[in-house]
Tab-separated table of C-alpha atoms in Angstrom:
chain	number	residue	atom	x	y	z
A	1	MET	CA	0.000	0.000	0.000
A	2	ARG	CA	0.921	3.628	-0.311
A	3	ILE	CA	0.784	5.031	3.202
A	4	GLY	CA	1.023	8.645	4.313
A	5	ILE	CA	2.185	9.355	7.866
A	6	ILE	CA	1.734	12.791	9.430
A	7	GLY	CA	3.917	12.906	12.507
A	8	ALA	CA	7.347	11.337	12.943
A	9	GLY	CA	7.641	11.008	16.710
A	10	LYS	CA	7.881	7.771	18.664
A	11	ILE	CA	4.774	6.134	17.141
A	12	GLY	CA	4.918	7.789	13.713
A	13	GLY	CA	8.617	7.048	13.349
A	14	THR	CA	8.158	3.464	14.510
A	15	LEU	CA	5.328	2.893	12.038
A	16	THR	CA	7.520	4.360	9.299
A	17	ARG	CA	10.195	1.786	10.142
A	18	ARG	CA	7.825	-1.156	10.440
A	19	LEU	CA	5.713	-0.403	7.383
A	20	THR	CA	8.658	0.191	5.058
A	21	SER	CA	10.202	-3.071	6.271
A	22	LEU	CA	6.984	-4.813	5.223
A	23	GLY	CA	7.298	-3.388	1.716
A	24	HIS	CA	4.811	-0.538	1.903
A	25	GLU	CA	5.538	2.763	0.179
A	26	VAL	CA	5.624	5.379	2.939
A	27	ARG	CA	5.540	9.162	2.707
A	28	VAL	CA	6.287	10.718	6.081
A	29	ALA	CA	6.020	14.295	7.304
A	30	ASN	CA	6.446	16.311	10.453
A	31	SER	CA	5.609	19.944	11.181
A	32	ARG	CA	8.883	21.161	9.710
A	33	ASP	CA	10.925	20.983	6.510
A	34	PRO	CA	11.238	17.483	4.993
A	35	GLU	CA	15.002	17.826	5.272
A	36	THR	CA	14.631	17.381	9.036
A	37	LEU	CA	13.554	13.788	8.314
A	38	ALA	CA	16.540	13.007	6.076
A	39	ASP	CA	18.010	10.470	8.518
A	40	LEU	CA	14.700	8.604	8.888
A	41	ALA	CA	14.233	8.583	5.124
A	42	ALA	CA	17.753	7.277	4.556
A	43	GLU	CA	17.324	4.581	7.190
A	44	THR	CA	13.948	3.313	5.997
A	45	GLY	CA	13.574	4.217	2.330
A	46	ALA	CA	10.507	6.320	3.139
A	47	THR	CA	10.020	9.580	1.297
A	48	ALA	CA	10.102	12.693	3.473
A	49	VAL	CA	7.525	15.262	2.351
A	50	TRP	CA	5.739	18.373	3.544
A	51	ALA	CA	2.751	17.585	5.748
A	52	LYS	CA	0.343	18.877	3.105
A	53	ASP	CA	1.633	16.229	0.663
A	54	ALA	CA	1.754	13.168	2.929
A	55	ALA	CA	-1.753	11.927	2.140
A	56	GLN	CA	-1.557	12.465	-1.626
A	57	ASP	CA	-3.020	9.387	-3.384
A	58	ALA	CA	-2.515	7.306	-0.225
A	59	ASP	CA	-4.284	3.994	0.361
A	60	LEU	CA	-4.124	4.690	4.101
A	61	VAL	CA	-3.194	7.726	6.200
A	62	ILE	CA	-1.848	7.813	9.751
A	63	VAL	CA	-2.010	10.940	11.920
A	64	SER	CA	0.312	10.680	14.920
A	65	ILE	CA	0.881	14.056	16.574
A	66	PRO	CA	0.426	15.655	19.996
A	67	GLN	CA	-3.289	16.112	20.634
A	68	LYS	CA	-2.876	19.846	21.239
A	69	ASN	CA	-1.519	20.244	17.686
A	70	THR	CA	-4.493	18.654	15.936
A	71	PRO	CA	-6.341	21.974	15.432
A	72	ASP	CA	-3.222	23.348	13.707
A	73	LEU	CA	-3.384	20.837	10.844
A	74	ALA	CA	-4.267	22.468	7.548
A	75	PRO	CA	-7.910	22.102	6.485
A	76	GLY	CA	-8.324	19.143	4.143
A	77	ILE	CA	-4.871	17.756	4.947
A	78	VAL	CA	-6.079	14.157	4.540
A	79	ALA	CA	-8.588	14.845	1.761
A	80	THR	CA	-6.092	14.072	-1.019
A	81	ALA	CA	-5.973	10.378	-0.114
A	82	LYS	CA	-7.648	7.873	-2.417
A	83	PRO	CA	-11.441	7.624	-2.051
A	84	GLY	CA	-12.301	5.332	0.837
A	85	ALA	CA	-8.768	5.310	2.256
A	86	PRO	CA	-8.902	4.844	6.033
A	87	VAL	CA	-7.428	7.543	8.260
A	88	VAL	CA	-5.822	6.165	11.418
A	89	GLU	CA	-5.164	8.398	14.413
A	90	THR	CA	-2.902	7.384	17.269
A	91	ASN	CA	-3.251	10.487	19.437
A	92	ASN	CA	-3.796	10.701	23.193
A	93	TYR	CA	-4.930	13.577	25.406
A	94	TYR	CA	-2.453	14.332	28.191
A	95	PRO	CA	-3.782	17.587	29.691
A	96	GLN	CA	-1.487	17.756	32.709
A	97	GLN	CA	1.613	16.397	31.052
A	98	ARG	CA	1.569	18.106	27.630
A	99	ASP	CA	-1.629	19.302	25.982
A	100	GLY	CA	-3.257	21.708	28.384
A	101	ARG	CA	-7.021	21.938	28.674
A	102	ILE	CA	-9.157	20.974	25.664
A	103	GLU	CA	-12.702	21.853	26.620
A	104	ALA	CA	-14.535	19.374	24.414
A	105	LEU	CA	-12.500	16.472	25.795
A	106	GLU	CA	-12.981	17.618	29.365
A	107	ASN	CA	-16.739	17.674	28.674
A	108	GLY	CA	-16.756	14.041	27.587
A	109	THR	CA	-16.274	14.024	23.827
A	110	PRO	CA	-14.169	10.940	22.976
A	111	GLU	CA	-10.729	12.000	21.834
A	112	SER	CA	-10.992	10.371	18.419
A	113	VAL	CA	-14.450	11.806	17.793
A	114	TRP	CA	-12.921	15.244	18.369
A	115	VAL	CA	-10.077	14.459	15.956
A	116	SER	CA	-12.551	13.179	13.372
A	117	GLU	CA	-14.542	16.399	13.605
A	118	LEU	CA	-11.422	18.519	13.145
A	119	LEU	CA	-10.181	16.487	10.178
A	120	GLY	CA	-13.621	16.325	8.590
A	121	VAL	CA	-13.384	12.570	7.924
A	122	ASP	CA	-14.043	9.282	9.696
A	123	VAL	CA	-11.001	8.048	11.600
A	124	TYR	CA	-9.878	4.796	13.217
A	125	LYS	CA	-8.318	4.797	16.668
A	126	VAL	CA	-5.434	2.335	17.070
A	127	PHE	CA	-1.776	2.241	18.202
A	128	ASN	CA	-2.533	4.763	20.960
A	129	GLY	CA	-2.019	2.418	23.896
A	130	ILE	CA	1.102	0.430	23.029
A	131	PHE	CA	4.639	1.438	24.038
A	132	TRP	CA	6.539	2.410	20.904
A	133	LYS	CA	9.385	-0.047	21.553
A	134	TYR	CA	6.883	-2.881	21.765
A	135	LEU	CA	5.316	-1.743	18.497
A	136	LEU	CA	8.790	-1.837	16.977
A	137	GLU	CA	10.009	-5.115	18.468
A	138	ARG	CA	7.180	-7.345	19.690
A	139	GLY	CA	5.148	-8.071	16.589
A	140	VAL	CA	4.935	-11.843	16.084
A	141	PRO	CA	3.232	-14.199	13.598
A	142	GLN	CA	-0.474	-14.939	13.822
A	143	GLY	CA	-1.181	-17.782	16.244
A	144	THR	CA	1.849	-17.135	18.472
A	145	PRO	CA	0.856	-17.693	22.129
A	146	GLY	CA	0.615	-14.442	24.076
A	147	ARG	CA	0.481	-12.286	20.952
A	148	ILE	CA	-0.288	-8.696	21.951
A	149	ALA	CA	-3.710	-7.506	20.775
A	150	LEU	CA	-4.591	-3.958	19.755
A	151	PRO	CA	-8.116	-2.493	19.792
A	152	VAL	CA	-9.374	-0.730	16.669
A	153	ALA	CA	-12.356	1.618	17.004
A	154	GLY	CA	-14.132	3.206	14.064
A	155	PRO	CA	-16.893	2.765	11.492
A	156	ASP	CA	-17.573	-0.698	10.132
A	157	GLY	CA	-16.860	-1.425	6.478
A	158	PRO	CA	-13.984	-2.054	4.048
A	159	ALA	CA	-11.850	0.727	5.539
A	160	LYS	CA	-11.998	-0.885	8.979
A	161	ASP	CA	-11.173	-4.245	7.449
A	162	THR	CA	-8.048	-2.654	5.949
A	163	VAL	CA	-6.969	-1.298	9.337
A	164	LEU	CA	-7.609	-4.619	11.095
A	165	ALA	CA	-5.550	-6.413	8.443
A	166	LEU	CA	-2.698	-3.928	8.829
A	167	VAL	CA	-2.558	-4.506	12.590
A	168	ASP	CA	-2.307	-8.243	11.922
A	169	GLU	CA	0.407	-7.689	9.308
A	170	LEU	CA	2.414	-5.717	11.867
A	171	GLY	CA	2.338	-8.732	14.175
A	172	PHE	CA	-0.508	-7.996	16.585
A	173	ASP	CA	-3.995	-9.447	17.036
A	174	PRO	CA	-6.571	-6.870	15.897
A	175	VAL	CA	-9.651	-6.544	18.104
A	176	ASP	CA	-12.718	-4.731	16.789
A	177	ALA	CA	-13.425	-2.194	19.540
A	178	GLY	CA	-16.693	-0.935	18.098
A	179	SER	CA	-17.662	2.461	16.776
A	180	LEU	CA	-15.663	5.650	17.106
A	181	GLU	CA	-18.140	6.792	19.739
A	182	GLU	CA	-16.957	3.814	21.830
A	183	SER	CA	-13.277	4.728	21.423
A	184	TRP	CA	-13.187	6.257	24.913
A	185	ARG	CA	-12.819	2.681	26.121
A	186	GLN	CA	-9.167	2.704	24.976
A	187	GLN	CA	-8.214	6.242	26.030
A	188	PRO	CA	-5.426	6.856	28.586
A	189	GLY	CA	-6.278	5.565	32.039
A	190	THR	CA	-8.630	2.800	30.873
A	191	PRO	CA	-8.007	-0.890	31.673
A	192	VAL	CA	-6.730	-1.668	28.163
A	193	TYR	CA	-4.355	1.284	27.888
A	194	GLY	CA	-0.675	0.316	28.023
A	195	THR	CA	-1.349	-3.219	29.232
A	196	ASP	CA	-0.232	-5.436	26.296
A	197	LEU	CA	-3.067	-7.924	26.716
A	198	ASP	CA	-3.996	-10.754	24.385
A	199	ALA	CA	-7.220	-10.629	22.368
A	200	GLU	CA	-9.396	-12.098	25.111
A	201	GLY	CA	-7.883	-9.724	27.661
A	202	VAL	CA	-8.446	-6.714	25.399
A	203	ARG	CA	-12.114	-7.561	24.933
A	204	LYS	CA	-12.566	-7.943	28.697
A	205	ALA	CA	-10.735	-4.688	29.440
A	206	LEU	CA	-12.778	-2.750	26.889
A	207	ALA	CA	-15.997	-4.053	28.427
A	208	GLU	CA	-14.873	-3.026	31.922
A	209	ALA	CA	-13.785	0.514	31.036
A	210	PRO	CA	-15.370	3.228	33.211
A	211	ARG	CA	-16.902	6.168	31.340
A	212	GLU	CA	-15.415	8.848	33.599
A	213	ARG	CA	-11.952	10.091	32.689
A	214	PRO	CA	-9.441	9.367	35.497
A	215	ALA	CA	-8.217	12.372	37.490
A	216	GLU	CA	-4.641	12.051	36.214
A	217	PHE	CA	-5.914	12.426	32.657
A	218	ARG	CA	-8.116	15.465	33.317
A	219	ALA	CA	-6.983	19.073	33.357
A	220	SER	CA	-6.082	20.154	36.868
């Protein structure tokens, strides 16, 4: 697939490395000049581009940036992807640690619903709860005992099927976590977040998630 990645931090950079190693054509961008990604491009074979060009003709787009920066993305930044291409977002809201207060999220809007509204497209929430080194190093073949499972929330249909298949290709068991409106079940502070469970454990943790955001993940 041709994959556009907006954001080259821990998760975005790791996905650039993993996806190029699997043979995908990756265009990666950060918030600066593409030349700042020269080392990553040389290492992986990805093409460093301006953020506005990352999604051009992509089969899949990944947005992996600090939550507070989402409103700064240019309008229509993912609209140049191929029709029906899924847009994955890996973001998390850390109000005390990084992002400051985002009123809609404090009032209960699921983080990915907020991102979807800002981007103007449906999105799929995945890769937000796994440590980047595990994403880089702990993918294993399907059927391996103890294989880490990753929840995927978003609209049903072919685009979701593509995202679920990509998670499997990366070496993790994909778990359908329901609609985007249910994506709060995998936000920071929930039972599934950062726990590296297998598929059965992920389903159980999603079902047990409390609706209220934990105090450490609310603005003080």
